[in-house]
Short mmCIF file of C-alpha atoms in Angstrom, two decimals:
data_model
loop_
_atom_site.label_atom_id
_atom_site.label_comp_id
_atom_site.label_asym_id
_atom_site.label_seq_id
_atom_site.Cartn_x
_atom_site.Cartn_y
_atom_site.Cartn_z
CA PRO A 1 45.38 109.03 -7.10
CA ASP A 2 43.55 107.03 -3.70
CA ASN A 3 45.45 104.11 -2.83
CA THR A 4 45.30 100.63 -3.85
CA ILE A 5 45.73 97.13 -2.87
CA THR A 6 46.57 93.94 -4.65
CA LEU A 7 46.58 90.36 -4.18
CA THR A 8 49.95 88.80 -5.49
CA SER A 9 50.16 85.40 -3.76
CA LEU A 10 47.93 82.88 -5.46
CA PRO A 11 44.14 83.33 -5.31
CA ALA A 12 43.86 80.25 -3.00
CA THR A 13 45.83 81.73 -0.26
CA GLU A 14 43.45 84.32 0.50
CA THR A 15 40.94 81.54 1.52
CA GLN A 16 43.40 78.99 3.32
CA THR A 17 42.70 76.19 5.71
CA VAL A 18 45.71 74.51 7.79
CA CYS A 19 46.68 72.78 10.77
CA ILE A 20 47.57 74.28 14.09
CA ASN A 21 51.21 74.53 14.51
CA THR A 22 51.55 74.37 10.69
CA ALA A 23 53.23 77.10 8.92
CA ILE A 24 50.37 79.13 6.53
CA THR A 25 51.18 79.78 2.89
CA GLY A 26 52.50 83.17 2.85
CA ILE A 27 49.91 86.04 1.64
CA THR A 28 51.05 88.97 -0.22
CA TYR A 29 49.88 92.23 -1.40
CA SER A 30 51.08 94.80 -3.40
CA THR A 31 50.29 98.65 -2.36
CA THR A 32 50.80 102.12 -4.23
CA GLY A 33 49.59 105.20 -2.43
CA ALA A 34 50.03 104.19 0.98
CA THR A 35 52.90 104.85 3.83
CA GLY A 36 51.89 102.02 5.69
CA ALA A 37 49.09 99.17 6.83
CA THR A 38 47.38 97.41 9.42
CA VAL A 39 46.16 93.65 9.32
CA THR A 40 43.98 92.80 11.97
CA GLY A 41 42.16 89.53 12.63
CA LEU A 42 44.79 87.00 12.30
CA PRO A 43 44.97 83.85 14.45
CA ALA A 44 47.81 84.05 17.45
CA GLY A 45 51.22 83.16 15.78
CA VAL A 46 50.61 84.86 12.76
CA SER A 47 51.32 88.26 11.59
CA GLY A 48 51.12 90.63 8.78
CA SER A 49 53.79 93.78 7.67
CA TRP A 50 54.24 96.14 5.21
CA ALA A 51 57.65 96.87 3.65
CA ALA A 52 58.36 98.37 0.24
CA ASN A 53 54.73 98.63 -1.02
CA VAL A 54 54.35 94.90 -0.16
CA VAL A 55 52.24 93.24 2.50
CA THR A 56 53.32 90.26 3.83
CA ILE A 57 51.53 87.81 6.27
CA THR A 58 52.75 84.99 7.35
CA GLY A 59 53.70 82.32 10.42
CA THR A 60 52.29 79.42 12.32
CA PRO A 61 48.82 79.65 13.97
CA THR A 62 49.09 78.59 17.60
CA ALA A 63 44.97 78.73 17.82
CA SER A 64 42.09 76.90 16.05
CA GLY A 65 39.16 78.34 14.34
CA VAL A 66 37.98 80.54 11.55
CA PHE A 67 39.77 84.28 11.50
CA ASN A 68 38.28 86.61 8.98
CA TYR A 69 41.56 88.86 8.77
CA THR A 70 41.44 92.60 7.20
CA VAL A 71 44.40 94.56 5.71
CA THR A 72 43.74 98.30 5.98
CA LEU A 73 46.22 100.53 4.32
CA THR A 74 47.31 103.73 6.19
CA GLY A 75 48.68 106.92 4.65
CA GLY A 76 48.10 108.09 1.29
CA CYS A 77 44.79 109.13 0.16
CA GLY A 78 41.27 107.07 0.27
CA SER A 79 40.61 104.38 1.88
CA ALA A 80 41.77 100.66 0.71
CA THR A 81 41.12 97.02 2.11
CA GLU A 82 41.27 93.93 1.35
CA SER A 83 40.18 90.75 3.32
CA GLY A 84 40.46 87.35 3.56
CA THR A 85 40.01 83.84 5.68
CA ILE A 86 42.46 81.74 7.49
CA THR A 87 40.62 78.64 8.68
CA VAL A 88 42.96 76.73 11.52
CA ASN A 89 41.75 73.15 12.29
CA PRO A 90 42.52 71.96 15.45
CA ASP A 91 44.69 68.62 16.09
CA ASN A 92 42.66 65.33 16.09
CA THR A 93 41.47 63.97 19.62
CA ILE A 94 40.55 60.36 20.78
CA THR A 95 38.56 59.71 24.06
CA LEU A 96 37.92 56.27 25.70
CA THR A 97 34.09 55.84 26.03
CA SER A 98 33.54 52.74 27.03
CA LEU A 99 34.73 51.97 30.91
CA PRO A 100 38.30 52.62 31.29
CA ALA A 101 38.70 48.35 31.97
CA THR A 102 37.59 47.72 28.39
CA GLU A 103 41.12 48.94 27.45
CA THR A 104 42.98 46.34 29.61
CA GLN A 105 40.50 43.23 29.93
CA THR A 106 41.30 39.52 30.54
CA LEU A 107 38.45 36.95 28.99
CA CYS A 108 38.69 33.37 27.75
CA ILE A 109 39.55 32.28 24.57
CA ASN A 110 36.08 31.77 22.31
CA ASN A 111 34.50 34.36 24.33
CA ALA A 112 33.16 37.62 23.20
CA ILE A 113 35.28 40.71 24.53
CA THR A 114 33.38 43.87 26.00
CA ASP A 115 32.85 45.84 23.54
CA ILE A 116 35.45 48.89 23.69
CA THR A 117 34.76 52.49 22.33
CA TYR A 118 36.48 55.56 21.57
CA SER A 119 35.27 58.91 20.20
CA THR A 120 37.00 61.00 18.12
CA THR A 121 37.09 64.92 16.69
CA GLY A 122 38.89 66.05 13.32
CA ALA A 123 39.63 62.86 12.13
CA THR A 124 38.18 61.21 8.82
CA GLY A 125 39.25 57.20 9.75
CA ALA A 126 41.03 55.02 11.78
CA THR A 127 43.07 51.91 11.71
CA VAL A 128 43.20 49.41 14.80
CA THR A 129 46.45 46.97 15.07
CA GLY A 130 47.34 44.43 17.04
CA LEU A 131 44.43 42.72 18.00
CA PRO A 132 43.33 39.01 18.43
CA ALA A 133 42.09 36.99 15.50
CA GLY A 134 38.56 36.92 15.51
CA VAL A 135 38.18 40.70 17.22
CA SER A 136 38.30 43.44 15.06
CA GLY A 137 38.20 47.55 14.92
CA SER A 138 36.03 50.14 12.99
CA TRP A 139 35.37 53.79 12.78
CA ALA A 140 32.01 55.34 11.80
CA ALA A 141 30.60 58.66 13.03
CA ASN A 142 33.47 59.76 14.91
CA VAL A 143 33.47 56.87 16.81
CA VAL A 144 36.24 54.02 16.87
CA THR A 145 34.60 50.62 17.91
CA ILE A 146 36.59 47.66 18.81
CA THR A 147 34.38 44.13 18.88
CA GLY A 148 34.40 40.33 18.48
CA THR A 149 35.24 36.88 19.89
CA PRO A 150 39.13 36.30 20.09
CA THR A 151 39.46 32.62 18.58
CA ALA A 152 43.66 32.90 19.49
CA SER A 153 45.32 33.22 23.11
CA GLY A 154 47.83 35.54 24.14
CA VAL A 155 48.60 39.14 25.34
CA PHE A 156 47.64 41.37 22.58
CA ASN A 157 48.67 45.08 22.98
CA TYR A 158 46.61 46.82 20.42
CA THR A 159 46.75 50.38 18.76
CA VAL A 160 44.28 52.46 17.34
CA THR A 161 45.62 55.43 14.94
CA LEU A 162 43.41 58.04 13.93
CA THR A 163 43.59 59.16 9.89
CA GLY A 164 42.70 62.04 8.12
CA GLY A 165 42.70 65.51 10.14
CA CYS A 166 45.53 67.11 11.98
CA GLY A 167 48.18 65.85 13.81
CA SER A 168 48.95 62.51 15.60
CA ALA A 169 46.65 61.06 18.03
CA THR A 170 46.51 57.24 18.96
CA GLU A 171 45.33 55.42 22.10
CA SER A 172 46.15 52.10 23.08
CA GLY A 173 45.20 48.97 25.14
CA THR A 174 45.86 45.33 25.94
CA ILE A 175 43.39 42.31 25.85
CA THR A 176 44.19 39.12 27.67
CA VAL A 177 43.09 36.27 26.13
CA THR A 178 43.26 33.05 28.27
CA PRO A 179 43.53 29.65 26.98
CA GLU A 180 40.99 26.65 27.48
CA ASN A 181 42.30 24.50 30.59
CA THR A 182 43.86 21.16 29.63
CA ALA A 183 44.72 17.84 31.24
CA SER A 184 46.91 15.46 30.15
CA ALA A 185 46.58 11.76 29.49
CA PRO A 186 47.01 9.52 32.54
CA SER A 187 50.49 8.62 33.73
CA SER A 188 49.26 4.68 33.98
CA THR A 189 46.17 2.62 33.43
CA PRO A 190 46.27 0.71 36.21
CA THR A 191 45.12 -3.19 36.68
CA LEU A 192 45.65 -4.64 40.42
CA CYS A 193 44.02 -6.67 43.06
CA ILE A 194 41.35 -5.58 45.32
CA ASN A 195 42.96 -4.25 49.00
CA THR A 196 45.94 -3.72 47.18
CA LEU A 197 47.48 0.12 47.67
CA LEU A 198 47.25 1.70 44.37
CA ALA A 199 50.69 2.95 42.50
CA PRO A 200 49.67 6.76 42.34
CA VAL A 201 48.23 8.08 38.67
CA THR A 202 48.64 11.44 37.78
CA HIS A 203 47.59 13.82 35.33
CA THR A 204 49.29 17.52 34.31
CA THR A 205 47.00 20.35 34.17
CA SER A 206 46.89 23.64 32.79
CA GLY A 207 44.74 26.98 33.43
CA ALA A 208 43.11 25.22 36.46
CA THR A 209 42.91 26.31 39.81
CA GLY A 210 41.77 22.96 41.24
CA ILE A 211 39.66 20.46 40.83
CA GLY A 212 35.64 19.14 41.40
CA VAL A 213 34.36 16.25 43.05
CA ALA A 214 35.60 13.34 41.08
CA ALA A 215 33.53 10.25 39.36
CA GLY A 216 33.94 6.86 38.63
CA LEU A 217 36.57 6.21 40.96
CA PRO A 218 36.61 2.84 42.74
CA ALA A 219 35.72 2.67 46.87
CA GLY A 220 39.03 3.85 48.64
CA VAL A 221 40.35 5.86 46.00
CA THR A 222 40.89 9.61 45.88
CA ALA A 223 41.74 12.61 43.65
CA GLY A 224 43.85 15.31 44.86
CA TRP A 225 45.20 18.74 42.94
CA ALA A 226 48.02 20.40 43.87
CA ALA A 227 50.86 22.63 41.50
CA ASN A 228 49.07 21.69 38.48
CA THR A 229 48.82 17.93 39.04
CA ILE A 230 45.88 15.54 39.66
CA THR A 231 47.40 12.57 41.74
CA ILE A 232 44.79 9.63 42.39
CA SER A 233 45.57 7.65 45.22
CA GLY A 234 44.55 4.92 47.62
CA THR A 235 43.60 1.36 47.93
CA PRO A 236 40.53 0.11 46.35
CA THR A 237 37.92 -1.53 48.31
CA ALA A 238 36.01 -2.87 45.41
CA SER A 239 36.33 -4.73 42.14
CA GLY A 240 35.45 -3.59 38.55
CA THR A 241 36.63 -1.61 35.90
CA PHE A 242 36.45 1.87 36.89
CA ASN A 243 36.18 4.78 34.11
CA TYR A 244 36.68 7.83 36.33
CA THR A 245 36.14 11.67 35.32
CA ILE A 246 37.73 14.51 37.21
CA PRO A 247 36.56 18.07 36.45
CA LEU A 248 38.63 20.90 36.55
CA THR A 249 38.06 24.19 38.04
CA GLY A 250 38.92 27.74 37.53
CA GLY A 251 40.42 28.77 34.44
CA CYS A 252 38.44 28.47 31.15
CA GLY A 253 36.62 26.05 29.34
CA ASN A 254 34.64 22.68 30.78
CA VAL A 255 37.58 20.40 30.81
CA SER A 256 38.11 17.01 32.54
CA ALA A 257 40.62 14.33 33.20
CA THR A 258 39.54 10.93 31.94
CA GLY A 259 41.14 7.57 32.89
CA THR A 260 40.55 3.65 33.87
CA ILE A 261 41.17 1.73 37.00
CA THR A 262 40.99 -2.13 36.91
CA VAL A 263 40.12 -3.77 39.86
CA THR A 264 40.65 -7.77 40.06
CA PRO A 265 38.48 -9.21 42.71
#
């Protein structure tokens, strides 16, 4: 009689889909008449063999793609073949598509970040962890987008993790959010006589890199900044009540140190 070949593993094994570097579900066929078999079209890492009237296809694919294989019996009588398809999906990928600097950006609190985007393949979604409050990450149409306005300051190391598909693909970056400048209350609110040396008045600052032009100080009195401290000193040559304002420069926000000096005539 003619050779015969019959699938003996589950029907789904003949048209299976697996991830690259993941073992296939073994495929088996029973044969009659033949003295051997050849199996062609398999992905790298997967092989077929014949022994004791059984063809066995097994292994771990190391290449991705759609592989249409054919089992052909040899020896015996007639031509008997079987075929199937093994689809091997590649590992997920994630690639930064916004400018490289967006992955390690520094900005002021309550200012929108420069959007960060990644293109993905293979995945069916993504999670983004470690973002500051006010900033969120989403996945749609194979693109991860991180956007928003941070409402908390600090150094935020975020991670994008793809979900679905094959393999483990992640990307990470750092968003540094700088708080607004601060200026403390004055060390004193002095009252002194005109043409008398002022005991220095100080304000402690954070964030700023200097000060702008002071407004409202009495003539003869000036303000300077060093090592995060504003120092107001001098000898007033005019009398009155002087409500002063000293704007901070550099850093974040629009912040001024304020206080009052009273000069008695």
